[in-house]
XYZ file of C-alpha atoms in Angstrom:
760
model
C 51.828 -18.094 12.398
C 49.093 -15.981 10.794
C 47.086 -19.072 9.836
C 47.606 -20.473 13.353
C 46.305 -17.231 14.920
C 43.325 -17.254 12.583
C 42.568 -20.863 13.484
C 42.757 -20.070 17.205
C 40.408 -17.132 16.676
C 37.893 -19.430 14.995
C 38.067 -21.758 18.013
C 37.232 -18.877 20.333
C 34.115 -17.947 18.354
C 31.143 -20.340 18.576
C 30.918 -21.993 15.170
C 27.105 -21.870 14.965
C 27.006 -18.135 15.629
C 29.864 -17.482 13.207
C 28.187 -19.515 10.468
C 25.004 -17.632 11.095
C 26.838 -14.315 10.801
C 28.498 -15.276 7.504
C 26.759 -17.318 4.851
C 27.256 -17.532 1.115
C 23.719 -16.387 0.294
C 23.696 -13.345 2.617
C 27.324 -12.296 2.827
C 29.178 -13.458 -0.285
C 26.679 -13.652 -3.134
C 25.860 -9.892 -2.985
C 29.575 -9.120 -3.451
C 29.826 -11.500 -6.392
C 26.608 -10.122 -7.913
C 27.990 -6.602 -7.800
C 31.469 -7.302 -9.150
C 31.971 -10.855 -10.405
C 28.913 -12.352 -12.114
C 29.427 -10.334 -15.276
C 32.146 -12.869 -16.139
C 31.032 -15.789 -13.950
C 27.222 -15.722 -13.974
C 24.355 -16.929 -16.108
C 25.260 -15.355 -19.431
C 29.000 -15.949 -19.237
C 31.123 -18.401 -17.254
C 34.711 -17.539 -18.035
C 37.057 -20.461 -17.529
C 33.997 -22.599 -16.821
C 33.624 -21.012 -13.360
C 30.142 -20.214 -12.053
C 30.062 -18.095 -8.866
C 26.283 -18.139 -8.289
C 26.187 -21.010 -5.792
C 28.532 -22.543 -3.243
C 28.480 -26.036 -4.872
C 29.424 -24.492 -8.227
C 32.394 -22.691 -6.647
C 33.589 -25.853 -4.891
C 33.336 -27.697 -8.208
C 35.327 -24.939 -9.903
C 36.024 -24.489 -13.589
C 38.464 -25.614 -16.241
C 41.410 -25.463 -13.832
C 39.745 -27.581 -11.133
C 38.241 -26.875 -7.708
C 38.186 -23.201 -6.696
C 37.282 -23.506 -3.046
C 38.232 -25.714 -0.129
C 36.119 -24.720 2.892
C 38.293 -23.844 5.882
C 41.534 -23.546 3.908
C 42.715 -20.298 2.331
C 45.904 -21.991 1.085
C 43.999 -24.583 -0.929
C 41.354 -22.209 -2.276
C 42.372 -20.987 -5.710
C 39.518 -18.475 -5.643
C 41.020 -16.692 -2.621
C 44.466 -16.482 -4.205
C 43.062 -14.770 -7.304
C 41.011 -12.362 -5.164
C 43.916 -11.638 -2.798
C 46.244 -10.700 -5.649
C 43.563 -8.681 -7.499
C 43.762 -11.073 -10.439
C 39.981 -11.281 -10.020
C 37.883 -9.439 -10.915
C 39.525 -8.314 -14.134
C 39.375 -4.682 -15.228
C 39.219 -1.512 -13.169
C 36.574 -2.671 -10.676
C 38.302 -4.470 -7.791
C 37.157 -5.792 -4.450
C 37.842 -3.405 -1.606
C 39.551 -4.364 1.652
C 36.285 -4.896 3.502
C 34.920 -7.217 0.810
C 38.137 -9.215 0.731
C 38.055 -9.550 4.518
C 34.475 -10.830 4.393
C 35.401 -13.493 1.825
C 38.514 -14.486 3.806
C 36.568 -14.916 7.046
C 33.864 -16.853 5.192
C 36.339 -19.364 3.765
C 38.086 -19.780 7.127
C 34.709 -20.346 8.834
C 34.132 -23.357 6.586
C 32.325 -21.507 3.773
C 28.830 -21.884 5.310
C 25.979 -21.910 2.794
C 23.476 -24.107 1.000
C 25.418 -27.189 -0.103
C 22.538 -28.353 -2.308
C 21.800 -25.089 -4.105
C 21.278 -25.312 -7.845
C 22.110 -22.361 -10.074
C 18.929 -21.100 -11.718
C 18.734 -21.845 -15.416
C 17.338 -18.981 -17.426
C 15.324 -16.888 -14.955
C 18.282 -15.140 -13.300
C 20.186 -12.234 -14.769
C 23.314 -10.427 -13.723
C 22.746 -7.020 -12.137
C 25.533 -4.628 -13.002
C 26.777 -1.425 -11.424
C 25.374 0.354 -14.445
C 21.928 -1.040 -13.607
C 22.195 0.313 -10.079
C 23.029 3.811 -11.322
C 19.490 4.374 -12.616
C 18.070 7.362 -10.712
C 15.138 5.540 -9.095
C 17.354 2.772 -7.711
C 19.684 5.191 -5.904
C 18.985 6.599 -2.442
C 17.788 10.217 -2.843
C 20.252 12.877 -1.752
C 18.886 16.228 -0.605
C 19.783 18.810 -3.281
C 20.620 22.390 -2.434
C 17.752 24.844 -2.610
C 17.904 27.126 -5.660
C 19.161 30.625 -4.965
C 15.757 32.210 -5.646
C 14.144 33.828 -2.623
C 10.719 32.287 -2.076
C 8.509 31.790 0.958
C 7.988 28.136 0.095
C 10.966 25.976 -1.033
C 8.766 24.198 -3.581
C 8.384 27.433 -5.525
C 12.138 27.894 -5.789
C 12.431 24.636 -7.734
C 9.369 25.333 -9.908
C 10.435 28.901 -10.743
C 13.995 27.847 -11.546
C 12.761 25.286 -14.076
C 10.367 27.834 -15.602
C 13.003 30.546 -15.864
C 15.319 28.215 -17.765
C 12.624 28.165 -20.470
C 11.913 31.888 -20.071
C 8.499 31.150 -18.590
C 6.717 32.299 -15.420
C 3.931 31.210 -13.093
C 0.346 32.317 -13.593
C -1.172 34.812 -11.120
C -2.714 33.510 -7.905
C -6.315 32.311 -8.135
C -9.048 34.328 -6.456
C -9.964 33.649 -2.809
C -13.190 31.776 -3.576
C -11.442 29.547 -6.108
C -8.626 28.832 -3.646
C -11.004 28.014 -0.825
C -13.069 25.677 -2.974
C -9.944 24.013 -4.427
C -8.215 23.308 -1.131
C -11.427 22.269 0.624
C -12.243 19.678 -2.018
C -8.602 18.523 -2.133
C -8.309 17.971 1.611
C -11.838 16.901 2.574
C -13.642 15.931 -0.627
C -16.521 18.295 0.232
C -17.405 21.855 -0.824
C -16.977 24.748 1.631
C -20.156 25.782 3.427
C -21.572 29.320 3.072
C -20.414 30.047 6.622
C -16.871 28.884 5.846
C -16.874 31.078 2.746
C -17.985 34.139 4.715
C -15.419 33.485 7.456
C -12.588 33.262 4.939
C -13.610 36.330 2.935
C -13.962 38.381 6.125
C -10.578 37.308 7.522
C -8.166 40.056 6.446
C -5.125 38.743 8.332
C -2.025 37.754 6.289
C -2.238 34.059 7.230
C -5.977 33.560 6.674
C -5.389 30.900 4.008
C -2.904 28.993 6.184
C -5.479 28.882 8.983
C -8.003 27.389 6.552
C -5.472 24.717 5.597
C -4.855 23.848 9.251
C -8.607 23.648 9.905
C -9.123 21.302 6.956
C -6.203 19.054 7.912
C -7.671 18.757 11.435
C -11.149 17.900 10.143
C -12.384 14.299 10.498
C -13.489 14.648 6.870
C -9.798 14.705 5.873
C -9.269 11.033 6.737
C -12.357 10.040 4.773
C -11.030 11.837 1.699
C -7.426 10.622 1.833
C -8.331 7.207 3.160
C -10.167 6.641 -0.131
C -6.989 7.352 -2.095
C -5.076 4.748 -0.083
C -7.865 2.164 -0.337
C -7.559 2.403 -4.128
C -3.887 1.463 -3.810
C -4.602 -1.348 -1.362
C -7.276 -2.828 -3.639
C -9.879 -2.654 -0.865
C -13.283 -4.281 -1.458
C -16.051 -5.771 0.677
C -16.384 -8.870 -1.511
C -14.104 -11.436 -3.118
C -15.011 -11.185 -6.814
C -13.807 -13.676 -9.496
C -16.615 -16.204 -9.016
C -20.235 -15.294 -9.738
C -21.080 -15.648 -6.061
C -18.813 -12.672 -5.222
C -18.703 -13.657 -1.561
C -19.067 -10.791 0.910
C -16.225 -10.251 3.379
C -17.565 -10.080 6.895
C -15.016 -7.834 8.634
C -13.022 -6.108 5.895
C -14.510 -2.743 6.919
C -12.362 -2.685 10.043
C -9.303 -2.200 7.839
C -11.093 0.642 6.035
C -11.749 2.329 9.373
C -8.105 1.809 10.387
C -6.970 3.666 7.258
C -9.321 6.610 7.888
C -8.165 6.914 11.496
C -4.507 6.645 10.475
C -4.833 9.621 8.126
C -6.801 11.663 10.654
C -4.229 10.914 13.360
C -1.381 11.730 10.959
C 0.188 8.375 11.755
C 3.807 8.572 10.510
C 3.982 6.962 7.089
C 6.777 4.565 8.068
C 4.704 3.275 10.986
C 1.629 3.162 8.728
C 3.425 0.811 6.325
C 5.021 -1.285 9.064
C 1.658 -1.951 10.709
C 0.002 -2.942 7.452
C 2.776 -5.303 6.396
C 3.778 -6.751 9.774
C 1.541 -5.332 12.505
C 1.295 -8.684 14.290
C 5.091 -9.018 14.442
C 5.632 -5.344 15.207
C 3.596 -5.435 18.440
C 4.330 -9.088 19.311
C 0.681 -10.084 19.039
C 1.180 -13.740 19.947
C 2.905 -12.876 23.220
C -0.019 -10.663 24.211
C -2.442 -13.364 23.074
C -0.837 -15.962 25.310
C -0.062 -13.859 28.415
C -2.391 -10.842 28.653
C -5.856 -10.701 30.216
C -7.094 -8.721 27.224
C -5.516 -7.349 24.058
C -4.251 -3.757 24.405
C -5.823 -1.289 21.911
C -2.558 -0.751 20.039
C -2.231 -4.497 19.471
C -5.769 -4.718 18.094
C -5.079 -1.723 15.836
C -1.872 -3.225 14.451
C -3.602 -6.536 13.838
C -6.450 -4.869 11.945
C -3.855 -2.998 9.870
C -2.610 -6.269 8.365
C -5.913 -6.382 6.500
C -3.860 -4.613 3.822
C -2.403 -8.029 2.962
C -5.931 -9.499 2.835
C -7.290 -7.085 0.222
C -6.399 -9.240 -2.787
C -9.317 -11.228 -4.147
C -9.589 -14.668 -2.566
C -12.435 -16.997 -3.543
C -11.169 -20.078 -1.722
C -13.693 -22.245 0.122
C -13.258 -25.252 2.422
C -14.407 -27.600 -0.366
C -11.599 -26.422 -2.664
C -9.451 -29.256 -1.308
C -11.411 -31.491 -3.682
C -10.778 -29.283 -6.732
C -7.928 -30.426 -8.962
C -6.653 -26.977 -9.961
C -7.337 -25.207 -6.664
C -3.698 -24.006 -6.219
C -4.220 -21.829 -9.284
C -6.661 -19.728 -7.256
C -4.294 -19.653 -4.292
C -1.306 -18.465 -6.298
C -3.438 -15.786 -7.930
C -4.201 -14.328 -4.496
C -0.520 -14.459 -3.555
C 0.583 -12.871 -6.833
C -2.033 -10.115 -6.537
C -0.842 -9.361 -3.011
C 2.722 -8.975 -4.235
C 1.545 -6.670 -7.031
C -0.384 -4.528 -4.544
C 2.616 -4.180 -2.226
C 5.084 -3.397 -5.014
C 2.913 -0.902 -6.912
C 1.569 0.952 -3.877
C 4.803 1.310 -1.889
C 7.665 1.070 -4.395
C 6.115 2.100 -7.696
C 7.531 -0.899 -9.570
C 5.977 -3.332 -12.043
C 7.296 -6.333 -10.121
C 4.551 -8.583 -11.537
C 6.318 -8.509 -14.924
C 8.991 -10.801 -13.453
C 6.581 -13.561 -12.461
C 7.033 -15.682 -15.593
C 10.459 -14.483 -16.763
C 13.061 -11.930 -15.821
C 11.790 -8.376 -16.343
C 12.360 -7.306 -19.933
C 13.168 -3.689 -19.104
C 14.100 -3.335 -15.433
C 16.937 -5.304 -13.779
C 14.547 -7.535 -11.832
C 15.390 -11.240 -12.291
C 12.648 -13.816 -11.961
C 14.442 -15.177 -8.912
C 13.986 -11.813 -7.201
C 10.235 -12.053 -7.766
C 10.076 -15.378 -5.957
C 12.457 -14.224 -3.230
C 9.971 -11.432 -2.560
C 7.133 -13.942 -2.686
C 8.922 -16.007 -0.042
C 8.581 -13.100 2.403
C 4.798 -13.585 2.447
C 4.741 -17.345 1.906
C 4.735 -18.037 5.660
C 1.199 -16.635 5.766
C 0.011 -17.595 2.283
C 0.778 -21.288 1.765
C -0.687 -22.887 -1.351
C 0.217 -26.334 -0.027
C -1.781 -25.825 3.191
C -4.164 -23.043 2.221
C -6.623 -21.731 4.783
C -9.936 -20.809 3.061
C -10.839 -17.139 3.325
C -13.905 -17.745 5.537
C -11.699 -19.500 8.099
C -8.748 -17.125 7.915
C -9.447 -14.788 10.814
C -8.506 -14.050 14.390
C -10.683 -13.201 17.357
C -10.228 -9.944 19.190
C -9.418 -11.904 22.315
C -6.597 -13.420 24.320
C -6.109 -17.132 24.904
C -7.457 -16.707 28.443
C -10.610 -15.003 27.166
C -11.138 -17.704 24.553
C -10.766 -20.476 27.147
C -13.175 -18.737 29.512
C -15.686 -18.189 26.697
C -15.433 -21.833 25.681
C -16.215 -22.977 29.221
C -19.064 -20.484 29.527
C -20.562 -21.516 26.193
C -20.250 -25.211 27.066
C -22.390 -24.589 30.156
C -25.024 -22.923 28.001
C -24.909 -25.767 25.473
C -25.482 -28.184 28.330
C -28.583 -26.213 29.333
C -29.831 -26.069 25.748
C -29.407 -29.795 25.032
C -32.426 -31.045 27.078
C -34.591 -28.237 25.690
C -33.758 -29.290 22.145
C -34.500 -32.904 23.033
C -37.813 -31.844 24.528
C -38.592 -29.796 21.412
C -37.835 -32.751 19.144
C -40.230 -34.875 21.197
C -43.016 -32.296 20.847
C -42.727 -32.371 17.063
C -44.445 -35.762 17.094
C -47.575 -34.127 18.521
C -48.596 -31.161 16.363
C -51.031 -29.792 18.961
C -48.503 -30.028 21.792
C -45.834 -28.477 19.596
C -48.050 -25.499 18.828
C -48.891 -25.073 22.493
C -45.427 -25.374 24.062
C -42.950 -25.391 21.081
C -42.725 -20.925 20.413
C -42.078 -20.939 24.273
C -39.230 -23.626 24.287
C -37.779 -22.131 21.120
C -37.715 -18.733 22.779
C -35.929 -20.205 25.796
C -33.313 -21.716 23.497
C -32.921 -18.411 21.675
C -32.535 -16.528 24.944
C -29.838 -18.932 26.104
C -28.027 -18.734 22.746
C -27.912 -14.950 23.080
C -25.929 -15.314 26.308
C -23.045 -17.036 24.572
C -19.799 -15.092 24.471
C -18.428 -14.187 21.067
C -15.617 -11.911 19.962
C -15.271 -9.395 17.143
C -13.564 -10.835 14.082
C -10.324 -9.445 12.667
C -9.471 -10.172 9.027
C -5.768 -10.290 9.810
C -2.652 -11.596 8.114
C -0.558 -13.925 10.252
C 1.991 -16.695 9.829
C 0.986 -20.338 9.899
C 2.979 -22.831 12.014
C 5.839 -24.901 10.656
C 8.597 -24.450 8.113
C 7.747 -23.207 4.640
C 9.603 -23.444 1.352
C 9.298 -21.279 -1.738
C 10.236 -22.469 -5.182
C 10.721 -20.509 -8.360
C 7.911 -21.413 -10.757
C 9.015 -21.903 -14.345
C 6.964 -19.598 -16.576
C 4.967 -18.735 -13.468
C 3.229 -22.131 -13.580
C 2.687 -23.744 -10.192
C 2.831 -27.151 -11.903
C 6.435 -26.474 -13.001
C 8.358 -26.079 -9.764
C 11.958 -24.875 -10.050
C 14.794 -24.387 -7.549
C 14.096 -23.314 -3.988
C 14.685 -19.657 -3.127
C 15.163 -17.871 0.188
C 13.377 -14.671 1.305
C 15.052 -11.556 -0.025
C 14.427 -8.209 -1.716
C 15.251 -6.625 -5.058
C 19.000 -6.764 -5.518
C 19.139 -3.726 -7.773
C 18.067 -1.279 -5.070
C 20.688 0.696 -3.194
C 19.713 -0.576 0.255
C 19.153 -4.238 -0.631
C 21.852 -5.320 1.831
C 19.836 -3.800 4.673
C 17.312 -6.642 4.477
C 18.032 -9.333 7.007
C 15.698 -11.779 8.691
C 16.894 -12.275 12.281
C 17.247 -15.757 13.706
C 14.060 -16.994 15.380
C 13.521 -19.730 17.973
C 12.093 -22.941 16.559
C 8.882 -22.465 18.543
C 8.384 -18.862 17.324
C 4.868 -18.106 16.100
C 6.118 -15.849 13.306
C 8.981 -16.013 10.844
C 10.044 -12.364 11.191
C 10.187 -12.063 7.413
C 7.490 -9.437 7.009
C 8.846 -7.239 9.786
C 12.318 -7.400 8.247
C 10.776 -6.417 4.904
C 8.776 -3.555 6.454
C 11.893 -2.166 8.154
C 13.852 -2.443 4.911
C 11.041 -0.687 3.054
C 10.976 2.234 5.517
C 14.705 2.579 6.076
C 16.136 6.056 5.285
C 18.293 4.565 2.527
C 15.405 3.065 0.555
C 15.416 4.660 -2.909
C 11.696 4.445 -3.612
C 9.426 4.537 -0.562
C 9.531 8.275 0.164
C 9.767 9.245 -3.510
C 6.700 7.217 -4.423
C 4.559 8.629 -1.622
C 5.416 12.313 -2.122
C 4.825 11.811 -5.832
C 1.389 10.438 -5.022
C 0.559 13.425 -2.819
C 1.661 15.678 -5.678
C -0.528 13.715 -8.110
C -3.676 14.347 -6.081
C -2.923 18.062 -5.665
C -1.791 18.810 -9.218
C -3.580 16.178 -11.298
C -0.284 14.600 -12.371
C 2.732 13.409 -10.444
C 6.238 14.752 -10.802
C 6.664 11.231 -12.163
C 3.659 10.875 -14.458
C 3.602 7.074 -14.004
C 3.036 6.695 -10.230
C 3.137 2.895 -10.386
C 6.219 2.686 -12.591
C 9.450 4.342 -11.488
C 11.365 1.886 -13.670
C 13.107 2.396 -16.989
C 9.890 2.398 -19.022
C 8.196 4.852 -16.677
C 8.085 8.593 -17.153
C 11.195 10.460 -15.969
C 10.521 13.112 -13.300
C 9.638 16.567 -14.589
C 11.510 18.135 -11.651
C 14.046 15.550 -10.411
C 15.690 17.872 -7.853
C 12.309 18.817 -6.391
C 11.267 15.158 -6.172
C 14.414 14.231 -4.263
C 14.169 17.289 -2.025
C 10.564 16.402 -1.143
C 11.511 12.762 -0.533
C 14.308 13.768 1.856
C 12.081 16.375 3.479
C 9.391 13.725 4.011
C 11.565 11.030 5.537
C 13.814 13.218 7.698
C 13.204 15.614 10.626
C 12.894 19.108 9.167
C 12.144 22.590 10.491
C 10.750 23.644 7.096
C 7.412 21.919 7.739
C 6.787 23.488 11.141
C 6.723 20.537 13.491
C 9.579 18.850 11.716
C 8.078 15.379 12.287
C 9.533 12.815 9.860
C 7.081 10.852 7.696
C 4.212 13.268 8.462
C 1.777 13.229 5.551
C -0.194 16.211 6.827
C 2.818 18.481 7.191
C 3.999 17.499 3.704
C 0.573 18.340 2.296
C 0.553 21.645 4.135
C 3.831 22.485 2.410
C 2.374 21.584 -0.991
C -0.972 23.419 -0.745
C 0.581 26.601 0.632
C 2.977 26.898 -2.310
C 2.495 29.544 -4.985
C 2.629 26.754 -7.563
C -0.487 25.172 -6.061
C -2.330 28.486 -5.710
C -1.948 29.504 -9.375
C -4.908 30.170 -11.628
C -5.887 27.223 -13.794
C -7.491 29.259 -16.585
C -5.762 29.170 -19.988
C -5.387 32.611 -21.591
C -4.448 32.192 -25.285
C -2.533 35.477 -25.550
C -0.666 35.452 -22.231
C 0.084 31.727 -22.416
C 1.005 31.479 -26.112
C 4.728 31.111 -25.428
C 4.226 28.654 -22.561
C 1.856 26.558 -24.648
C 4.452 26.372 -27.411
C 7.432 25.581 -25.170
C 5.661 23.252 -22.725
C 2.348 22.139 -24.299
C 1.585 19.565 -21.581
C 2.239 22.019 -18.717
C 4.807 19.681 -17.186
C 6.688 22.691 -15.815
C 3.535 23.997 -14.073
C 3.145 27.476 -15.560
C -0.493 27.211 -14.428
C -2.478 24.959 -12.125
C -4.167 22.068 -13.896
C -7.902 21.727 -14.320
C -9.022 18.617 -12.457
C -12.268 16.695 -12.221
C -13.785 15.522 -9.002
C -13.773 11.760 -8.531
C -17.142 10.019 -8.400
C -17.091 9.762 -4.583
C -16.371 13.478 -4.075
C -19.061 14.356 -6.606
C -21.692 12.197 -4.882
C -20.681 13.459 -1.441
C -20.840 17.075 -2.643
C -24.368 16.540 -3.999
C -25.457 15.109 -0.655
C -23.795 17.985 1.213
C -25.430 20.686 -0.933
C -28.866 19.046 -0.772
C -28.619 18.922 3.020
C -28.937 15.113 3.040
C -25.378 14.140 3.950
C -25.128 11.812 6.946
C -21.729 12.385 8.595
C -21.788 9.237 10.746
C -18.316 7.671 10.701
C -17.031 4.086 10.754
C -18.758 0.741 11.113
C -20.052 -1.942 8.733
C -20.589 -0.861 5.119
C -23.888 0.546 3.874
C -25.663 -2.148 1.867
C -26.311 -1.559 -1.818
C -29.388 -2.686 -3.756
C -30.087 -3.297 -7.427
C -33.387 -1.894 -8.728
C -35.569 -3.415 -11.423
C -34.002 -1.273 -14.151
C -30.526 -2.516 -13.234
C -29.381 0.606 -11.378
C -27.328 -0.077 -8.235
C -27.935 2.404 -5.409
C -27.345 2.745 -1.703
C -30.211 1.716 0.539
C -33.083 4.209 0.722
C -32.504 5.284 4.323
C -30.503 7.932 6.196
C -27.731 5.344 6.342
C -27.699 5.361 2.539
C -26.766 9.059 2.572
C -23.436 8.497 4.314
C -20.181 9.397 2.587
C -19.252 7.193 -0.344
C -16.271 5.640 1.445
C -18.715 3.827 3.736
C -20.747 2.255 0.912
C -20.323 -1.458 0.344
C -17.797 -2.166 -2.414
C -19.045 -5.196 -4.343
C -16.651 -6.197 -7.097
C -19.503 -7.560 -9.215
C -22.000 -4.786 -8.427
C -20.377 -1.347 -8.302
C -22.638 1.555 -7.417
C -23.966 2.851 -10.757
C -23.368 6.546 -10.052
C -19.790 6.017 -8.924
C -18.969 3.598 -11.722
C -20.162 6.094 -14.351
C -17.840 8.700 -12.886
C -14.802 6.425 -13.056
C -14.708 4.669 -9.719
C -12.467 1.672 -10.535
C -13.761 -1.870 -10.458
C -11.209 -3.410 -8.123
C -9.677 -6.478 -9.734
C -6.269 -6.082 -8.085
C -5.777 -2.424 -7.148
C -5.937 1.018 -8.742
C -2.784 3.140 -8.837
C -4.244 5.910 -10.998
C -7.873 6.574 -11.910
C -8.943 7.094 -15.489
C -11.121 10.011 -16.630
C -13.876 9.422 -19.161
C -16.472 11.592 -20.884
C -19.581 9.689 -21.957
C -23.206 10.592 -22.603
C -24.457 8.365 -19.796
C -22.835 10.708 -17.263
C -25.051 13.618 -18.299
C -28.124 11.380 -18.471
C -27.442 10.079 -14.958
C -27.168 13.624 -13.592
C -30.539 14.388 -15.174
C -32.570 11.234 -14.696
C -31.133 8.884 -12.086
C -33.163 7.956 -9.036
C -30.379 9.290 -6.809
C -30.359 12.715 -8.487
C -34.154 12.989 -8.423
C -34.227 12.423 -4.667
C -31.396 14.864 -4.028
C -33.011 17.502 -6.249
C -36.179 17.278 -4.143
C -34.129 17.521 -0.949
C -32.210 20.515 -2.358
C -35.425 22.331 -3.252
C -36.803 21.732 0.240
C -33.609 23.078 1.794
C -33.512 26.206 -0.366
C -37.149 27.091 0.303
C -36.707 26.479 4.007
C -33.547 28.595 4.321
C -34.577 31.499 2.043
C -38.183 31.507 0.900
C -37.938 35.113 -0.346
C -35.004 34.583 -2.706
C -34.555 30.823 -3.222
C -32.735 31.333 -6.542
C -29.806 33.226 -5.018
C -29.611 30.747 -2.156
C -29.571 27.800 -4.571
C -26.703 29.260 -6.619
C -24.674 30.087 -3.504
C -25.114 26.613 -2.051
C -24.329 24.842 -5.318
C -21.409 26.932 -6.551
C -20.138 28.743 -3.472
C -20.643 32.197 -4.999
C -23.291 34.720 -5.929
C -25.209 34.186 -9.152
C -24.832 36.334 -12.244
C -27.809 38.221 -13.648
C -28.150 35.620 -16.405
C -28.059 32.720 -13.939
C -30.588 34.368 -11.657
C -32.947 35.086 -14.572
C -32.633 31.521 -15.814
């Protein structure tokens, strides 16, 4: 009777919908991976039974077939699961998991009937693997019992007290002002800002400074640069000697600056960059609207994040034998950028073989690759110069085409007339500048649209195969889109069913939602760690791009998890309580006593701390930090009075002088902030390169710091410094002709000069 009732129930449920709800790959394999593949996977197949694919289960093991789709009675696998004979040991399937398997078998065991178990590249992920701290969803820890104004300090002080250490005293007001101003805007405080702060005797004077800096348009320029490092942003393609310039990449750069200034929630920020076109239903607007709404244009520009990887492809590459090698490099670099910038994992290590240290099988690498394969297709690659969208709707494009055709019709006889005049040199000279001007005037009336360097899906079905040893010439079994199985929320990834005529696959949006779900173990942790890195010189996890087993363990694990939960959840602690607000998280960090400590090392007072914690991981003082090359250049321009604060737009061209030095153009435009300078992979600006601006090959997750003689020589002798020194002298004499020395010191260092400095 029970089987009869079950059969009747199956008849009442549409079979297609039921099969779609339950499939081996989505519903059953995750259960087996968690509890069964230790004995029936790649490394071990007890009784000859392999549970990694549906065909292998149907085939069975030494005792014959294990599964008969649609029949529980004739499925030996179900009998062993029902009676808890499988799995062996203490770990058993729970009632919900058993019910899922039962319904799956009764529904006909839907799944890929042609799947082949991967040979070699897959590994079994165990419960022990999933227990690693970075792979578990963070849980908000209780605040330590210490009474502090800022919760951050409670965690820092507790860790220090366990080692019988203490914080250093608070830095002086001028030091604090200069520190927080550079940190939040990348520029030094002006003399007026210094005077205003020193004269403000109210208790919350510093907090008001922080709010002013966070509201400044300069903030987005400073923090946008940090993100562009992670995204691997450049204005040229690199790799080949030609180093082709990208025509509209700067629109993505401007999007990033605006996003930081607007305090766009971080989850939305990621969703737009990974799947902006799907998020706002771009193709529907393209087909039905009179013009694209601003938010649709913005989301489309945001997908430039997935176009940052170097791409040298040209239309003539179809004739090159090994062209797919270039295509796969772009795809692989994109995957590395996404994984390192958002999840802090070295996913690229699993390209050629399963990760040697982290539980990331090679199959997981290619499942992740499949998410982006609908836009990047090596078999039907679109060259980078052709891969763009117009900022226009279909109606606008049709209208423009008709309009331009009319103009072409008017130009055609003029061109014919001009060709005829070329036979008569005298006639051509007399009437040919006039006809040419008419043609030029007509050409100028053609309608064109701004270009968007967007990421979007190409039409048609797409398949992704595992590549043996990462070689595109050695294609392995087909894989389906999925995420890293070791992460706590991996089951939350699901690509919804799409109509056959859908313009997009929905894969990237599903990935973006999985990445920003509250249960994701890494997204919030990685971002708050990166904010901490830029405010303290080192992250709570010292390896910001590697939260895996070979990465550095967190110095303050409870603080990291508390910050991650605080970041991704509504909270009254940060004032507004807006989840995913980067600005409110930074306000919390820079108003902490830990941030405001002195950075000076005092041998006597710090002797014990230096012995117990020589690397200052516990933060018994603030760390000394260097300015990056961009902040240094911008500060020089600001102090000299030359800084051009114009925002946004195409990049400032760079030029190479006869002596090999690469500078910005010698014009007011060339004195704009460094974030607006053209980033040529093959020709980095000399000044910035010397002060450790990375040459973007893929992306930069953490800048290096070097000390070389050429840095001092550049500050003394470079063409840039000579010009700014002249401008600085002119400014000082103009503003204080009676005491230019004191004015110079105050502008340069934000303080009064000592007697020795003044005399010098």
